[in-house]
Amino acid sequence: MNVAATNLFEIVPLTEHIGVEIRGLDLSKPLDEATKKALHQAWLDHIVLIFRGQNLTQEQHMDATRVFGEPGHVGRPPKYFPEGFNRVLPGIMFISNIRENGEPIGALPDGEMMFHHDMIHHELPHKGTLLYSVEIPSHGGNTLFASGYAAYETMDPEIRARLEGKIAKHHYHYGSVQRGDDKGTEASAASKHPVFRTNEETGRKAVYVNRLMTIGIEGMDDDEAMPLLEYLFDHSEKPEFVYSHEWKVGDLLLWDNRCSTHARTDFPSTERRLMLRTTVRGEVIPY
Ligand code: OGA
Ligand code: MN
């Protein structure tokens, strides 16, 4: 893989369509304006940014979040704290399977998750998510990212023409399988958004439906809509559009939630996994 050097940091591509590692930055130190601007642009260009080997306080995690926009709100503060924590800043939530008194201390505790856009069942989903790994299992629990731009640009042009301008319906799913996001905050919310969404910061279009939460297309019978959606899910999740992240402790990973989906592979329920999560607030969904 070629390395594009800037005078600020290195950008190391991880796959053809999505994901780069940013090398040469210590996010516990203040960043100058030029570096922040270049990082923001790298995020728009590459969708997923990975910073390895970080050692961040919660304040520094929030500072990193602000490079990309306004931090989003999160739900209730956790009831229980894992070892090493006695508080959590507003704007930070735990993603964890660690249990205290039988209850998970964080959201999205266990196992595999299907491809999804965070909070697409809401009117205005956040535009970015940052995950910082504190404890990871010995294997599994990879996070997979799929480029919605690549899916849009390479899909069957006839199907694309049929779906252009259409509106998809989304729902928060939950039940026997773990399907859904931010479980427990507003579990029954539902929304409608364009099937193909323009990222307002890049002007590029991306597939904006996902297997976990999309339930139909407005003004179309399910007999017609579901096969089209299945095609889109299968196409979007093709391995050539996906980067699979194998976590190490101290990774900070950021994704653009407007033009990508993500999923998680299974991991042993007997091993602890703890991530700190922040979001970048959404501003608009262009129609
Ligand atoms: C999330 C999410 C995946 C993971 O935080 O929105 O989907 O690997 N996390 O925990
Ligand atoms: Mn998610």
PDB file of N, CA and C in Angstrom, residues 4-86:
ATOM      1  N   ALA A   4       0.670   8.175   1.665  1.00  0.00           N
ATOM      2  CA  ALA A   4       0.635   9.580   1.257  1.00  0.00           C
ATOM      3  C   ALA A   4       1.108  10.425   2.438  1.00  0.00           C
ATOM      4  N   ALA A   5       2.283  10.959   2.312  1.00  0.00           N
ATOM      5  CA  ALA A   5       2.813  11.739   3.431  1.00  0.00           C
ATOM      6  C   ALA A   5       2.346  13.194   3.343  1.00  0.00           C
ATOM      7  N   THR A   6       1.926  13.758   4.453  1.00  0.00           N
ATOM      8  CA  THR A   6       1.721  15.203   4.522  1.00  0.00           C
ATOM      9  C   THR A   6       2.780  15.685   5.506  1.00  0.00           C
ATOM     10  N   ASN A   7       2.885  16.993   5.687  1.00  0.00           N
ATOM     11  CA  ASN A   7       3.854  17.458   6.680  1.00  0.00           C
ATOM     12  C   ASN A   7       3.298  17.314   8.092  1.00  0.00           C
ATOM     13  N   LEU A   8       2.031  16.879   8.207  1.00  0.00           N
ATOM     14  CA  LEU A   8       1.387  16.824   9.517  1.00  0.00           C
ATOM     15  C   LEU A   8       1.312  15.417  10.068  1.00  0.00           C
ATOM     16  N   PHE A   9       0.928  14.483   9.217  1.00  0.00           N
ATOM     17  CA  PHE A   9       0.778  13.088   9.637  1.00  0.00           C
ATOM     18  C   PHE A   9       0.781  12.233   8.380  1.00  0.00           C
ATOM     19  N   GLU A  10       0.852  10.939   8.580  1.00  0.00           N
ATOM     20  CA  GLU A  10       0.822  10.005   7.449  1.00  0.00           C
ATOM     21  C   GLU A  10      -0.572   9.428   7.309  1.00  0.00           C
ATOM     22  N   ILE A  11      -0.996   9.206   6.064  1.00  0.00           N
ATOM     23  CA  ILE A  11      -2.281   8.572   5.786  1.00  0.00           C
ATOM     24  C   ILE A  11      -1.989   7.242   5.110  1.00  0.00           C
ATOM     25  N   VAL A  12      -2.296   6.151   5.784  1.00  0.00           N
ATOM     26  CA  VAL A  12      -1.985   4.821   5.246  1.00  0.00           C
ATOM     27  C   VAL A  12      -3.290   4.118   4.869  1.00  0.00           C
ATOM     28  N   PRO A  13      -3.542   3.925   3.560  1.00  0.00           N
ATOM     29  CA  PRO A  13      -4.795   3.296   3.142  1.00  0.00           C
ATOM     30  C   PRO A  13      -4.874   1.841   3.613  1.00  0.00           C
ATOM     31  N   LEU A  14      -6.073   1.422   4.004  1.00  0.00           N
ATOM     32  CA  LEU A  14      -6.268   0.051   4.503  1.00  0.00           C
ATOM     33  C   LEU A  14      -7.000  -0.836   3.500  1.00  0.00           C
ATOM     34  N   THR A  15      -7.862  -0.254   2.687  1.00  0.00           N
ATOM     35  CA  THR A  15      -8.530  -0.993   1.602  1.00  0.00           C
ATOM     36  C   THR A  15      -8.693  -0.006   0.446  1.00  0.00           C
ATOM     37  N   GLU A  16      -9.222  -0.507  -0.661  1.00  0.00           N
ATOM     38  CA  GLU A  16      -9.390   0.366  -1.825  1.00  0.00           C
ATOM     39  C   GLU A  16     -10.416   1.473  -1.570  1.00  0.00           C
ATOM     40  N   HIS A  17     -11.516   1.131  -0.890  1.00  0.00           N
ATOM     41  CA  HIS A  17     -12.640   2.063  -0.829  1.00  0.00           C
ATOM     42  C   HIS A  17     -12.851   2.754   0.512  1.00  0.00           C
ATOM     43  N   ILE A  18     -12.330   2.180   1.586  1.00  0.00           N
ATOM     44  CA  ILE A  18     -12.698   2.728   2.894  1.00  0.00           C
ATOM     45  C   ILE A  18     -11.625   2.433   3.933  1.00  0.00           C
ATOM     46  N   GLY A  19     -11.328   3.448   4.762  1.00  0.00           N
ATOM     47  CA  GLY A  19     -10.459   3.220   5.904  1.00  0.00           C
ATOM     48  C   GLY A  19      -9.013   3.582   5.655  1.00  0.00           C
ATOM     49  N   VAL A  20      -8.485   4.449   6.523  1.00  0.00           N
ATOM     50  CA  VAL A  20      -7.046   4.739   6.519  1.00  0.00           C
ATOM     51  C   VAL A  20      -6.563   4.785   7.971  1.00  0.00           C
ATOM     52  N   GLU A  21      -5.300   4.431   8.126  1.00  0.00           N
ATOM     53  CA  GLU A  21      -4.682   4.637   9.427  1.00  0.00           C
ATOM     54  C   GLU A  21      -3.951   5.968   9.405  1.00  0.00           C
ATOM     55  N   ILE A  22      -4.149   6.742  10.460  1.00  0.00           N
ATOM     56  CA  ILE A  22      -3.429   8.012  10.592  1.00  0.00           C
ATOM     57  C   ILE A  22      -2.242   7.755  11.509  1.00  0.00           C
ATOM     58  N   ARG A  23      -1.047   7.978  11.001  1.00  0.00           N
ATOM     59  CA  ARG A  23       0.154   7.731  11.806  1.00  0.00           C
ATOM     60  C   ARG A  23       0.868   9.040  12.116  1.00  0.00           C
ATOM     61  N   GLY A  24       1.456   9.067  13.288  1.00  0.00           N
ATOM     62  CA  GLY A  24       2.319  10.203  13.637  1.00  0.00           C
ATOM     63  C   GLY A  24       1.618  11.272  14.454  1.00  0.00           C
ATOM     64  N   LEU A  25       0.424  10.954  14.981  1.00  0.00           N
ATOM     65  CA  LEU A  25      -0.268  11.932  15.826  1.00  0.00           C
ATOM     66  C   LEU A  25      -0.536  11.337  17.205  1.00  0.00           C
ATOM     67  N   ASP A  26      -0.246  12.138  18.223  1.00  0.00           N
ATOM     68  CA  ASP A  26      -0.589  11.764  19.597  1.00  0.00           C
ATOM     69  C   ASP A  26      -1.760  12.668  19.999  1.00  0.00           C
ATOM     70  N   LEU A  27      -2.942  12.076  20.097  1.00  0.00           N
ATOM     71  CA  LEU A  27      -4.163  12.881  20.321  1.00  0.00           C
ATOM     72  C   LEU A  27      -4.294  13.358  21.776  1.00  0.00           C
ATOM     73  N   SER A  28      -3.348  12.976  22.619  1.00  0.00           N
ATOM     74  CA  SER A  28      -3.371  13.517  23.983  1.00  0.00           C
ATOM     75  C   SER A  28      -2.725  14.903  24.012  1.00  0.00           C
ATOM     76  N   LYS A  29      -2.095  15.278  22.883  1.00  0.00           N
ATOM     77  CA  LYS A  29      -1.481  16.625  22.781  1.00  0.00           C
ATOM     78  C   LYS A  29      -2.405  17.526  21.963  1.00  0.00           C
ATOM     79  N   PRO A  30      -2.419  18.842  22.261  1.00  0.00           N
ATOM     80  CA  PRO A  30      -3.266  19.734  21.464  1.00  0.00           C
ATOM     81  C   PRO A  30      -2.847  19.726  19.989  1.00  0.00           C
ATOM     82  N   LEU A  31      -3.823  19.840  19.096  1.00  0.00           N
ATOM     83  CA  LEU A  31      -3.541  19.863  17.655  1.00  0.00           C
ATOM     84  C   LEU A  31      -3.669  21.294  17.148  1.00  0.00           C
ATOM     85  N   ASP A  32      -2.815  21.676  16.203  1.00  0.00           N
ATOM     86  CA  ASP A  32      -2.965  23.025  15.636  1.00  0.00           C
ATOM     87  C   ASP A  32      -4.086  23.028  14.588  1.00  0.00           C
ATOM     88  N   GLU A  33      -4.470  24.232  14.185  1.00  0.00           N
ATOM     89  CA  GLU A  33      -5.638  24.362  13.289  1.00  0.00           C
ATOM     90  C   GLU A  33      -5.420  23.671  11.951  1.00  0.00           C
ATOM     91  N   ALA A  34      -4.199  23.767  11.424  1.00  0.00           N
ATOM     92  CA  ALA A  34      -3.920  23.144  10.118  1.00  0.00           C
ATOM     93  C   ALA A  34      -4.070  21.624  10.217  1.00  0.00           C
ATOM     94  N   THR A  35      -3.621  21.056  11.309  1.00  0.00           N
ATOM     95  CA  THR A  35      -3.732  19.604  11.491  1.00  0.00           C
ATOM     96  C   THR A  35      -5.199  19.201  11.623  1.00  0.00           C
ATOM     97  N   LYS A  36      -5.965  19.974  12.386  1.00  0.00           N
ATOM     98  CA  LYS A  36      -7.401  19.669  12.540  1.00  0.00           C
ATOM     99  C   LYS A  36      -8.110  19.702  11.195  1.00  0.00           C
ATOM    100  N   LYS A  37      -7.791  20.718  10.413  1.00  0.00           N
ATOM    101  CA  LYS A  37      -8.416  20.851   9.101  1.00  0.00           C
ATOM    102  C   LYS A  37      -8.070  19.670   8.197  1.00  0.00           C
ATOM    103  N   ALA A  38      -6.805  19.278   8.236  1.00  0.00           N
ATOM    104  CA  ALA A  38      -6.359  18.157   7.396  1.00  0.00           C
ATOM    105  C   ALA A  38      -6.989  16.841   7.861  1.00  0.00           C
ATOM    106  N   LEU A  39      -7.177  16.690   9.159  1.00  0.00           N
ATOM    107  CA  LEU A  39      -7.816  15.468   9.679  1.00  0.00           C
ATOM    108  C   LEU A  39      -9.283  15.423   9.250  1.00  0.00           C
ATOM    109  N   HIS A  40      -9.943  16.574   9.349  1.00  0.00           N
ATOM    110  CA  HIS A  40     -11.353  16.638   8.938  1.00  0.00           C
ATOM    111  C   HIS A  40     -11.485  16.249   7.464  1.00  0.00           C
ATOM    112  N   GLN A  41     -10.571  16.770   6.653  1.00  0.00           N
ATOM    113  CA  GLN A  41     -10.606  16.441   5.225  1.00  0.00           C
ATOM    114  C   GLN A  41     -10.314  14.954   4.985  1.00  0.00           C
ATOM    115  N   ALA A  42      -9.389  14.391   5.749  1.00  0.00           N
ATOM    116  CA  ALA A  42      -9.060  12.958   5.608  1.00  0.00           C
ATOM    117  C   ALA A  42     -10.285  12.104   5.945  1.00  0.00           C
ATOM    118  N   TRP A  43     -11.043  12.536   6.934  1.00  0.00           N
ATOM    119  CA  TRP A  43     -12.276  11.814   7.316  1.00  0.00           C
ATOM    120  C   TRP A  43     -13.281  11.842   6.162  1.00  0.00           C
ATOM    121  N   LEU A  44     -13.449  13.034   5.547  1.00  0.00           N
ATOM    122  CA  LEU A  44     -14.384  13.144   4.418  1.00  0.00           C
ATOM    123  C   LEU A  44     -13.911  12.296   3.237  1.00  0.00           C
ATOM    124  N   ASP A  45     -12.615  12.235   3.039  1.00  0.00           N
ATOM    125  CA  ASP A  45     -12.072  11.506   1.890  1.00  0.00           C
ATOM    126  C   ASP A  45     -12.093   9.990   2.100  1.00  0.00           C
ATOM    127  N   HIS A  46     -11.890   9.535   3.324  1.00  0.00           N
ATOM    128  CA  HIS A  46     -11.632   8.096   3.543  1.00  0.00           C
ATOM    129  C   HIS A  46     -12.673   7.397   4.424  1.00  0.00           C
ATOM    130  N   ILE A  47     -13.628   8.138   4.956  1.00  0.00           N
ATOM    131  CA  ILE A  47     -14.790   7.613   5.692  1.00  0.00           C
ATOM    132  C   ILE A  47     -14.455   7.077   7.095  1.00  0.00           C
ATOM    133  N   VAL A  48     -13.399   6.284   7.178  1.00  0.00           N
ATOM    134  CA  VAL A  48     -13.005   5.722   8.484  1.00  0.00           C
ATOM    135  C   VAL A  48     -11.544   6.091   8.758  1.00  0.00           C
ATOM    136  N   LEU A  49     -11.301   6.697   9.923  1.00  0.00           N
ATOM    137  CA  LEU A  49      -9.933   7.017  10.349  1.00  0.00           C
ATOM    138  C   LEU A  49      -9.586   6.191  11.581  1.00  0.00           C
ATOM    139  N   ILE A  50      -8.375   5.650  11.597  1.00  0.00           N
ATOM    140  CA  ILE A  50      -7.921   4.854  12.738  1.00  0.00           C
ATOM    141  C   ILE A  50      -6.633   5.440  13.285  1.00  0.00           C
ATOM    142  N   PHE A  51      -6.628   5.680  14.591  1.00  0.00           N
ATOM    143  CA  PHE A  51      -5.431   6.152  15.292  1.00  0.00           C
ATOM    144  C   PHE A  51      -5.057   5.056  16.282  1.00  0.00           C
ATOM    145  N   ARG A  52      -3.917   4.406  16.058  1.00  0.00           N
ATOM    146  CA  ARG A  52      -3.485   3.325  16.952  1.00  0.00           C
ATOM    147  C   ARG A  52      -2.651   3.878  18.106  1.00  0.00           C
ATOM    148  N   GLY A  53      -2.611   3.102  19.159  1.00  0.00           N
ATOM    149  CA  GLY A  53      -1.663   3.370  20.252  1.00  0.00           C
ATOM    150  C   GLY A  53      -1.905   4.672  20.988  1.00  0.00           C
ATOM    151  N   GLN A  54      -3.158   5.053  21.143  1.00  0.00           N
ATOM    152  CA  GLN A  54      -3.480   6.295  21.865  1.00  0.00           C
ATOM    153  C   GLN A  54      -3.666   5.990  23.352  1.00  0.00           C
ATOM    154  N   ASN A  55      -3.514   7.013  24.167  1.00  0.00           N
ATOM    155  CA  ASN A  55      -3.728   6.849  25.603  1.00  0.00           C
ATOM    156  C   ASN A  55      -4.459   8.108  26.061  1.00  0.00           C
ATOM    157  N   LEU A  56      -5.780   8.068  26.018  1.00  0.00           N
ATOM    158  CA  LEU A  56      -6.582   9.293  26.106  1.00  0.00           C
ATOM    159  C   LEU A  56      -7.392   9.377  27.395  1.00  0.00           C
ATOM    160  N   THR A  57      -7.411  10.552  27.971  1.00  0.00           N
ATOM    161  CA  THR A  57      -8.390  10.833  29.029  1.00  0.00           C
ATOM    162  C   THR A  57      -9.738  11.085  28.336  1.00  0.00           C
ATOM    163  N   GLN A  58     -10.781  11.127  29.119  1.00  0.00           N
ATOM    164  CA  GLN A  58     -12.098  11.413  28.533  1.00  0.00           C
ATOM    165  C   GLN A  58     -12.129  12.819  27.925  1.00  0.00           C
ATOM    166  N   GLU A  59     -11.447  13.764  28.566  1.00  0.00           N
ATOM    167  CA  GLU A  59     -11.387  15.132  28.013  1.00  0.00           C
ATOM    168  C   GLU A  59     -10.708  15.121  26.639  1.00  0.00           C
ATOM    169  N   GLN A  60      -9.641  14.352  26.533  1.00  0.00           N
ATOM    170  CA  GLN A  60      -8.914  14.299  25.248  1.00  0.00           C
ATOM    171  C   GLN A  60      -9.745  13.599  24.170  1.00  0.00           C
ATOM    172  N   HIS A  61     -10.514  12.615  24.580  1.00  0.00           N
ATOM    173  CA  HIS A  61     -11.438  11.957  23.638  1.00  0.00           C
ATOM    174  C   HIS A  61     -12.489  12.978  23.148  1.00  0.00           C
ATOM    175  N   MET A  62     -12.994  13.794  24.055  1.00  0.00           N
ATOM    176  CA  MET A  62     -13.951  14.845  23.655  1.00  0.00           C
ATOM    177  C   MET A  62     -13.274  15.867  22.727  1.00  0.00           C
ATOM    178  N   ASP A  63     -12.030  16.240  23.022  1.00  0.00           N
ATOM    179  CA  ASP A  63     -11.302  17.195  22.156  1.00  0.00           C
ATOM    180  C   ASP A  63     -11.148  16.618  20.752  1.00  0.00           C
ATOM    181  N   ALA A  64     -10.841  15.325  20.667  1.00  0.00           N
ATOM    182  CA  ALA A  64     -10.702  14.685  19.347  1.00  0.00           C
ATOM    183  C   ALA A  64     -12.049  14.713  18.622  1.00  0.00           C
ATOM    184  N   THR A  65     -13.125  14.519  19.356  1.00  0.00           N
ATOM    185  CA  THR A  65     -14.465  14.534  18.753  1.00  0.00           C
ATOM    186  C   THR A  65     -14.757  15.899  18.128  1.00  0.00           C
ATOM    187  N   ARG A  66     -14.365  16.964  18.826  1.00  0.00           N
ATOM    188  CA  ARG A  66     -14.649  18.343  18.365  1.00  0.00           C
ATOM    189  C   ARG A  66     -13.919  18.716  17.084  1.00  0.00           C
ATOM    190  N   VAL A  67     -12.885  17.958  16.725  1.00  0.00           N
ATOM    191  CA  VAL A  67     -12.190  18.218  15.452  1.00  0.00           C
ATOM    192  C   VAL A  67     -13.169  18.034  14.287  1.00  0.00           C
ATOM    193  N   PHE A  68     -14.189  17.190  14.484  1.00  0.00           N
ATOM    194  CA  PHE A  68     -15.064  16.795  13.372  1.00  0.00           C
ATOM    195  C   PHE A  68     -16.451  17.428  13.448  1.00  0.00           C
ATOM    196  N   GLY A  69     -16.734  18.153  14.506  1.00  0.00           N
ATOM    197  CA  GLY A  69     -18.023  18.832  14.640  1.00  0.00           C
ATOM    198  C   GLY A  69     -18.413  18.928  16.101  1.00  0.00           C
ATOM    199  N   GLU A  70     -19.703  19.244  16.295  1.00  0.00           N
ATOM    200  CA  GLU A  70     -20.239  19.375  17.652  1.00  0.00           C
ATOM    201  C   GLU A  70     -20.481  17.996  18.256  1.00  0.00           C
ATOM    202  N   PRO A  71     -20.024  17.742  19.459  1.00  0.00           N
ATOM    203  CA  PRO A  71     -20.339  16.450  20.078  1.00  0.00           C
ATOM    204  C   PRO A  71     -21.853  16.268  20.243  1.00  0.00           C
ATOM    205  N   GLY A  72     -22.314  15.040  20.009  1.00  0.00           N
ATOM    206  CA  GLY A  72     -23.731  14.731  20.165  1.00  0.00           C
ATOM    207  C   GLY A  72     -24.050  14.383  21.609  1.00  0.00           C
ATOM    208  N   HIS A  73     -25.354  14.396  21.900  1.00  0.00           N
ATOM    209  CA  HIS A  73     -25.794  14.011  23.248  1.00  0.00           C
ATOM    210  C   HIS A  73     -25.878  12.504  23.344  1.00  0.00           C
ATOM    211  N   VAL A  74     -25.683  11.977  24.524  1.00  0.00           N
ATOM    212  CA  VAL A  74     -25.965  10.559  24.745  1.00  0.00           C
ATOM    213  C   VAL A  74     -27.025  10.463  25.838  1.00  0.00           C
ATOM    214  N   GLY A  75     -27.560   9.258  25.988  1.00  0.00           N
ATOM    215  CA  GLY A  75     -28.659   9.061  26.945  1.00  0.00           C
ATOM    216  C   GLY A  75     -28.201   9.166  28.396  1.00  0.00           C
ATOM    217  N   ARG A  76     -28.915   8.446  29.224  1.00  0.00           N
ATOM    218  CA  ARG A  76     -28.636   8.469  30.664  1.00  0.00           C
ATOM    219  C   ARG A  76     -27.180   8.117  30.956  1.00  0.00           C
ATOM    220  N   PRO A  77     -26.609   8.712  32.012  1.00  0.00           N
ATOM    221  CA  PRO A  77     -25.257   8.283  32.402  1.00  0.00           C
ATOM    222  C   PRO A  77     -25.294   6.854  32.937  1.00  0.00           C
ATOM    223  N   PRO A  78     -24.180   6.141  32.847  1.00  0.00           N
ATOM    224  CA  PRO A  78     -24.186   4.749  33.322  1.00  0.00           C
ATOM    225  C   PRO A  78     -24.459   4.667  34.827  1.00  0.00           C
ATOM    226  N   LYS A  79     -25.078   3.555  35.217  1.00  0.00           N
ATOM    227  CA  LYS A  79     -25.365   3.325  36.647  1.00  0.00           C
ATOM    228  C   LYS A  79     -24.146   2.787  37.363  1.00  0.00           C
ATOM    229  N   TYR A  80     -23.392   1.977  36.621  1.00  0.00           N
ATOM    230  CA  TYR A  80     -22.225   1.332  37.225  1.00  0.00           C
ATOM    231  C   TYR A  80     -20.999   1.648  36.384  1.00  0.00           C
ATOM    232  N   PHE A  81     -19.866   1.692  37.068  1.00  0.00           N
ATOM    233  CA  PHE A  81     -18.617   1.998  36.367  1.00  0.00           C
ATOM    234  C   PHE A  81     -17.666   0.808  36.427  1.00  0.00           C
ATOM    235  N   PRO A  82     -16.948   0.567  35.326  1.00  0.00           N
ATOM    236  CA  PRO A  82     -15.948  -0.501  35.364  1.00  0.00           C
ATOM    237  C   PRO A  82     -14.724  -0.033  36.151  1.00  0.00           C
ATOM    238  N   GLU A  83     -13.887  -0.993  36.501  1.00  0.00           N
ATOM    239  CA  GLU A  83     -12.644  -0.688  37.193  1.00  0.00           C
ATOM    240  C   GLU A  83     -11.877   0.404  36.454  1.00  0.00           C
ATOM    241  N   GLY A  84     -11.343   1.348  37.176  1.00  0.00           N
ATOM    242  CA  GLY A  84     -10.558   2.402  36.546  1.00  0.00           C
ATOM    243  C   GLY A  84     -11.372   3.646  36.214  1.00  0.00           C
ATOM    244  N   PHE A  85     -12.691   3.573  36.411  1.00  0.00           N
ATOM    245  CA  PHE A  85     -13.564   4.724  36.109  1.00  0.00           C
ATOM    246  C   PHE A  85     -14.419   5.039  37.331  1.00  0.00           C
ATOM    247  N   ASN A  86     -14.563   6.333  37.625  1.00  0.00           N
ATOM    248  CA  ASN A  86     -15.531   6.673  38.666  1.00  0.00           C
ATOM    249  C   ASN A  86     -16.497   7.749  38.188  1.00  0.00           C
TER     250      ASN A  86
END
